[in-house]
Coordinates of C-alpha atoms and ligand atoms in Angstrom, one line a residue:
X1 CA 105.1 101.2 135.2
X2 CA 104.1 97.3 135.8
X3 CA 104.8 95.7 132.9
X4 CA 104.8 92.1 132.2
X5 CA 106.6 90.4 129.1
X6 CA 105.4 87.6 127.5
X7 CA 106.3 85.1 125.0
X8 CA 107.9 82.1 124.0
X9 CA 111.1 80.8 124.7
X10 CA 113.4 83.1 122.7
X11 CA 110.8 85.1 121.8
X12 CA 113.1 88.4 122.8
X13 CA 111.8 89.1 126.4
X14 CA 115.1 89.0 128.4
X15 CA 116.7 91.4 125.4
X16 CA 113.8 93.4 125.3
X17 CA 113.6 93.8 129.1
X18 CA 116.6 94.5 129.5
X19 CA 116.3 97.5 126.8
X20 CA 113.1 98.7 128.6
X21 CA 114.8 98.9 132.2
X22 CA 117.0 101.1 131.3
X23 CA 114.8 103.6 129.0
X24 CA 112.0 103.6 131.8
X25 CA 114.5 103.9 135.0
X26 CA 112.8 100.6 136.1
X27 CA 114.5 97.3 137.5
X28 CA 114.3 94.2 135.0
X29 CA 112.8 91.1 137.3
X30 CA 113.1 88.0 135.7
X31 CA 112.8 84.8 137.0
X32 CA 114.6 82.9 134.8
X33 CA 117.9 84.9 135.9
X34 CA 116.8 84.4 139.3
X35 CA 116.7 81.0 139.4
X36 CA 120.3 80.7 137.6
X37 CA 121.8 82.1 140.3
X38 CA 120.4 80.1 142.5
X39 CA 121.4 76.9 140.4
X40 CA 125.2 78.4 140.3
X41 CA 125.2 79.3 143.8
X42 CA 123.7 75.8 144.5
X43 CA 121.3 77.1 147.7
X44 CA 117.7 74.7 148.3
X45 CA 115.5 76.6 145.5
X46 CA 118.4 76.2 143.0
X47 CA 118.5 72.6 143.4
X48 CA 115.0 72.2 143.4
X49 CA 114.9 74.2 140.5
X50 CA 117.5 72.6 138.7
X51 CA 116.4 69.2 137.9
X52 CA 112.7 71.1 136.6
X53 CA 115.1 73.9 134.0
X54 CA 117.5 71.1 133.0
X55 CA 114.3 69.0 130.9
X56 CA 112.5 72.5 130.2
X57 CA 109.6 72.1 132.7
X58 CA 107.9 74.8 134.7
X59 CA 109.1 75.1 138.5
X60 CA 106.4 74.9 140.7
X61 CA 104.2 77.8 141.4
X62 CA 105.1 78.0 145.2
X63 CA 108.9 78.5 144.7
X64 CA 108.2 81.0 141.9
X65 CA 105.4 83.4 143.6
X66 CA 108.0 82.9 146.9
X67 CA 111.0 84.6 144.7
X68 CA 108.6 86.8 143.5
X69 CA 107.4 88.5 146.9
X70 CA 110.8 88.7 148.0
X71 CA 112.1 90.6 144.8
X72 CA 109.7 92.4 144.6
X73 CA 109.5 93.4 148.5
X74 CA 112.5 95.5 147.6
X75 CA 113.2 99.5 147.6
X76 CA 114.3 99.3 144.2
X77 CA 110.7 98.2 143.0
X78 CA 108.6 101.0 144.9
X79 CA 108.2 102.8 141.5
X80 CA 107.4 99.5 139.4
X81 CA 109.4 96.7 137.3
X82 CA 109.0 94.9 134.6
X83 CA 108.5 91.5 135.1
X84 CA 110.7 89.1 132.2
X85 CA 109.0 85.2 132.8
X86 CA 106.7 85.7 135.2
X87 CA 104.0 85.1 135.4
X88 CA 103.6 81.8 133.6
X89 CA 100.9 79.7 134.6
X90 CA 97.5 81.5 135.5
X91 CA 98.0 80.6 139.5
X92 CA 101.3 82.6 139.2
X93 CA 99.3 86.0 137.9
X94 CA 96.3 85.3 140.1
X95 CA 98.4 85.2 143.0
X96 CA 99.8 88.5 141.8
X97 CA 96.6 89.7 141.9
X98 CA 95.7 88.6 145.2
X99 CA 99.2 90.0 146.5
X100 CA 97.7 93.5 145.4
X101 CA 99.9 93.5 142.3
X102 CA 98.3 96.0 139.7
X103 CA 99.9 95.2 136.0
X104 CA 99.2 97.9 133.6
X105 CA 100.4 96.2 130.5
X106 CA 101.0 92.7 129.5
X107 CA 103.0 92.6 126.5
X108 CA 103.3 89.5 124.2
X109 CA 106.2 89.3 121.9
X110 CA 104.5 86.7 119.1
X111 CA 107.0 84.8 117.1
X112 CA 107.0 81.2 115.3
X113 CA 107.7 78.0 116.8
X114 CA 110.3 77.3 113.6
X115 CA 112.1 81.0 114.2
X116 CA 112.5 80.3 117.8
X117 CA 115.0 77.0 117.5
X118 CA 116.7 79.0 115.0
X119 CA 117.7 81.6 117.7
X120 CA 118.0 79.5 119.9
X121 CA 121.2 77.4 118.4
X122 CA 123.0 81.3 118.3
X123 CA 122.4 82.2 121.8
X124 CA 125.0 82.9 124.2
X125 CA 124.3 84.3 127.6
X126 CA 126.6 85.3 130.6
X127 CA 126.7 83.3 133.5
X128 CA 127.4 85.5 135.5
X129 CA 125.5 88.8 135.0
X130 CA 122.8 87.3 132.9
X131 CA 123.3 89.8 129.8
X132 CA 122.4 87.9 126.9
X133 CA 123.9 87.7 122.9
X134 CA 123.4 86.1 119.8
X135 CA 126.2 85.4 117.7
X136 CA 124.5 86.3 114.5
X137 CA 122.0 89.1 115.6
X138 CA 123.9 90.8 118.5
X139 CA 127.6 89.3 119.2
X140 CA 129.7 90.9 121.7
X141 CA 132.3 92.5 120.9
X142 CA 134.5 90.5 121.7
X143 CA 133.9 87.1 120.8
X144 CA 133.3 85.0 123.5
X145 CA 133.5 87.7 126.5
X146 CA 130.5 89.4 128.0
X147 CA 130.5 93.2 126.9
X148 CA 129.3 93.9 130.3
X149 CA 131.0 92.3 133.0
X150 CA 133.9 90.4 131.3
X151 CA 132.9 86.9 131.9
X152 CA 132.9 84.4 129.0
X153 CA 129.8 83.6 127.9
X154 CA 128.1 80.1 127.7
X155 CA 125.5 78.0 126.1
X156 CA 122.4 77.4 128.3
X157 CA 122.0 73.9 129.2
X158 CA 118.4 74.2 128.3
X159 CA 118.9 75.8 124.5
X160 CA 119.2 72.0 124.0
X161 CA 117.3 71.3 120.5
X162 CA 115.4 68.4 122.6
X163 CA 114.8 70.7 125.5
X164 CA 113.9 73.6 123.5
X165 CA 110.9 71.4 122.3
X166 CA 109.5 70.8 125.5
X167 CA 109.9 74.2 126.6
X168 CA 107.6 75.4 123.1
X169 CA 105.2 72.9 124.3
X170 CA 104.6 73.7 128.0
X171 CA 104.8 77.4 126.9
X172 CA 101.7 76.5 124.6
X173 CA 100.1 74.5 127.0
X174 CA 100.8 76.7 130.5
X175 CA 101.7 80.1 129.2
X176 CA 99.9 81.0 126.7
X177 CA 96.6 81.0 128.0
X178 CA 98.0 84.0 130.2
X179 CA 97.1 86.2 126.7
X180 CA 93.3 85.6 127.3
X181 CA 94.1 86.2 131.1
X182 CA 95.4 90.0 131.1
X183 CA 93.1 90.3 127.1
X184 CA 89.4 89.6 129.4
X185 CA 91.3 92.3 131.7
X186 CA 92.1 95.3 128.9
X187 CA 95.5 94.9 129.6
X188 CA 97.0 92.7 126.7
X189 CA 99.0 94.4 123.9
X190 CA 100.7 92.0 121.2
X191 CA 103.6 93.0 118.9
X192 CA 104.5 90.7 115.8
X193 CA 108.2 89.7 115.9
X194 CA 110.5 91.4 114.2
X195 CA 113.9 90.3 112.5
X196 CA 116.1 92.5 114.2
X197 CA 116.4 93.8 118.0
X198 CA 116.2 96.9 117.4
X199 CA 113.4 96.8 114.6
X200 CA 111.6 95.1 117.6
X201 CA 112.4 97.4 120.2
X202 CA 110.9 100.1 117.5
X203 CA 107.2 98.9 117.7
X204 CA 107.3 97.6 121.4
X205 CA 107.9 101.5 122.2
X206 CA 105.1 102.5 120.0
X207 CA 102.3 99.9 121.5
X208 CA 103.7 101.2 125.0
X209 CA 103.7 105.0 124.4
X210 CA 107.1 105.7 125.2
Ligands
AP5_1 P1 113.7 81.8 131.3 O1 115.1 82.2 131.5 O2 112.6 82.8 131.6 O3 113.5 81.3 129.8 P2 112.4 81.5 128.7 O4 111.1 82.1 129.0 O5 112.3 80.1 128.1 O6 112.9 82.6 127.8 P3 114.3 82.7 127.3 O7 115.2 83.3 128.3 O8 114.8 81.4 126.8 O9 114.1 83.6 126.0 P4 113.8 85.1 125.9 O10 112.4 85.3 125.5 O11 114.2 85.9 127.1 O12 114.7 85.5 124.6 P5 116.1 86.2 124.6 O13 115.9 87.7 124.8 O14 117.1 85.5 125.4 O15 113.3 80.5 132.1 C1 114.2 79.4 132.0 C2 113.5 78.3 132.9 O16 113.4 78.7 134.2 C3 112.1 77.8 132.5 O17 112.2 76.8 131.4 C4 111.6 77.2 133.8 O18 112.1 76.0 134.1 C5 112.2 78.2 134.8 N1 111.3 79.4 135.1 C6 111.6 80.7 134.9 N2 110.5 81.4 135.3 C7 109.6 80.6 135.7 C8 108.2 80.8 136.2 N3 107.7 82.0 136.3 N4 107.5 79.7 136.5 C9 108.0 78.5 136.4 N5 109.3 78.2 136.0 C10 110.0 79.3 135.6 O19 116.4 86.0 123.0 C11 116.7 84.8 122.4 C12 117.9 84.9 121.4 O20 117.4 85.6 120.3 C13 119.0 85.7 122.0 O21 120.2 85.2 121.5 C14 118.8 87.1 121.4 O22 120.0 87.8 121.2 C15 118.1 86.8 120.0 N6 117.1 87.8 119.7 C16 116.2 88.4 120.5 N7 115.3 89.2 119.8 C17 115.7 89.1 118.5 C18 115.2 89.6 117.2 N8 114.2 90.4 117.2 N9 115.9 89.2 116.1 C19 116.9 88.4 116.1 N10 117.4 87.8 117.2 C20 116.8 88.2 118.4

């Protein structure tokens, strides 16, 4: 399967991706991850990057679709992915298109601009694996300490409330019009947030058939 995920930011993508990897056998790709490697490991796309993710604007198209053909260039992705971020600006899915990228599905996750900073002020994610919590809706077990790799868990720089802001309104503005993109296509599906992970994991398997 090709799936994309869309959605705001915090809208659920990276916790729902990560859910769907795993039940279809499929590698997660997201960008976002990508991109805060590269940051960590400081190499020329992460400090390109850096300056554009630290005030919640878009990195530009040719460093994103360049990520992209490498990822997805490998074995791992022969049987298809699911794509957590990207694309997010219509150049991004046209040049997809024109890399011969069929996407079966492109699945919105809709939620309110007023739930998302809520979620957003409980986030913690992993800096090192990427696994992300929320200390009200899924904590780790330990508080604190990834579940999955050990690590102890951070706030993102850009869960800022200010940054958060400008990430809602270049997600209107850039993103969003992606939903007309892949709805003139046949291949949008759109599932109403839900309160709860695994209330929202329930319906995202019904609209995908699985
Ligand atoms: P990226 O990392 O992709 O951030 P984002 O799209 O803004 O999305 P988030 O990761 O913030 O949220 P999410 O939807 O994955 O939600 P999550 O599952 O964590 O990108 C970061 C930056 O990188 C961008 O701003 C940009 O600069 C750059 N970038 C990346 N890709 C790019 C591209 N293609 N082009 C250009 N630039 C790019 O959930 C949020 C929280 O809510 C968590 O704590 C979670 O536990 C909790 N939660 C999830 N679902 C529920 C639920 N149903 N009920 C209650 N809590 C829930």
């Amino acid at each position: 399967m090709k799936l994309v995920l869309l959605g705001a930011p915090g809208a659920g993508k990276g916790t729902q991706s990560a859910i769907l990897a795993e039940k279809l056998g499929a590698p997660m790709i997201s960008t976002g991850n990508i991109l805060r490697a590269a940051v960590r490991n400081k190499t020329p796309v992460g400090l390109r990057a850096k300056e554009y993710m630290d005030k919640g604007e878009l990195v530009p198209d040719e460093v994103i679709i360049g990520i992209m053909r490498e990822r997805m260039a490998e074995p791992d992705c022969a049987g298809g992915y699911i794509l957590d971020g990207m694309p997010r600006t219509i150049a991004q899915a046209e040049a997809l298109e024109a890399g011969g990228v069929e996407v079966e599905t492109a699945l919105s996750i809709e939620i309110s601009d007023e739930e998302i900073v809520s979620r957003m002020t409980g986030r913690r994610t992993c800096p090192e694996c990427g696994a992300t919590y929320h200390t009200v809706y899924e904590p780790p077990r330990k508080e604190g300490v990834c579940d999955k790799c050990g690590h102890k868990l951070a706030i993102r720089r850009d869960d800022e409330p200010e940054t958060v802001l400008n990430r809602l309104k270049v997600y209107h503005a850039e993103t969003e019009p992606l939903k007309d993109f892949y709805k003139k296509r046949g291949k949008l599906k759109t599932v109403g947030n839900r309160n709860g992970i695994a209330e929202t994991t329930r319906i995202i398997f019904e609209a995908l058939g699985i």
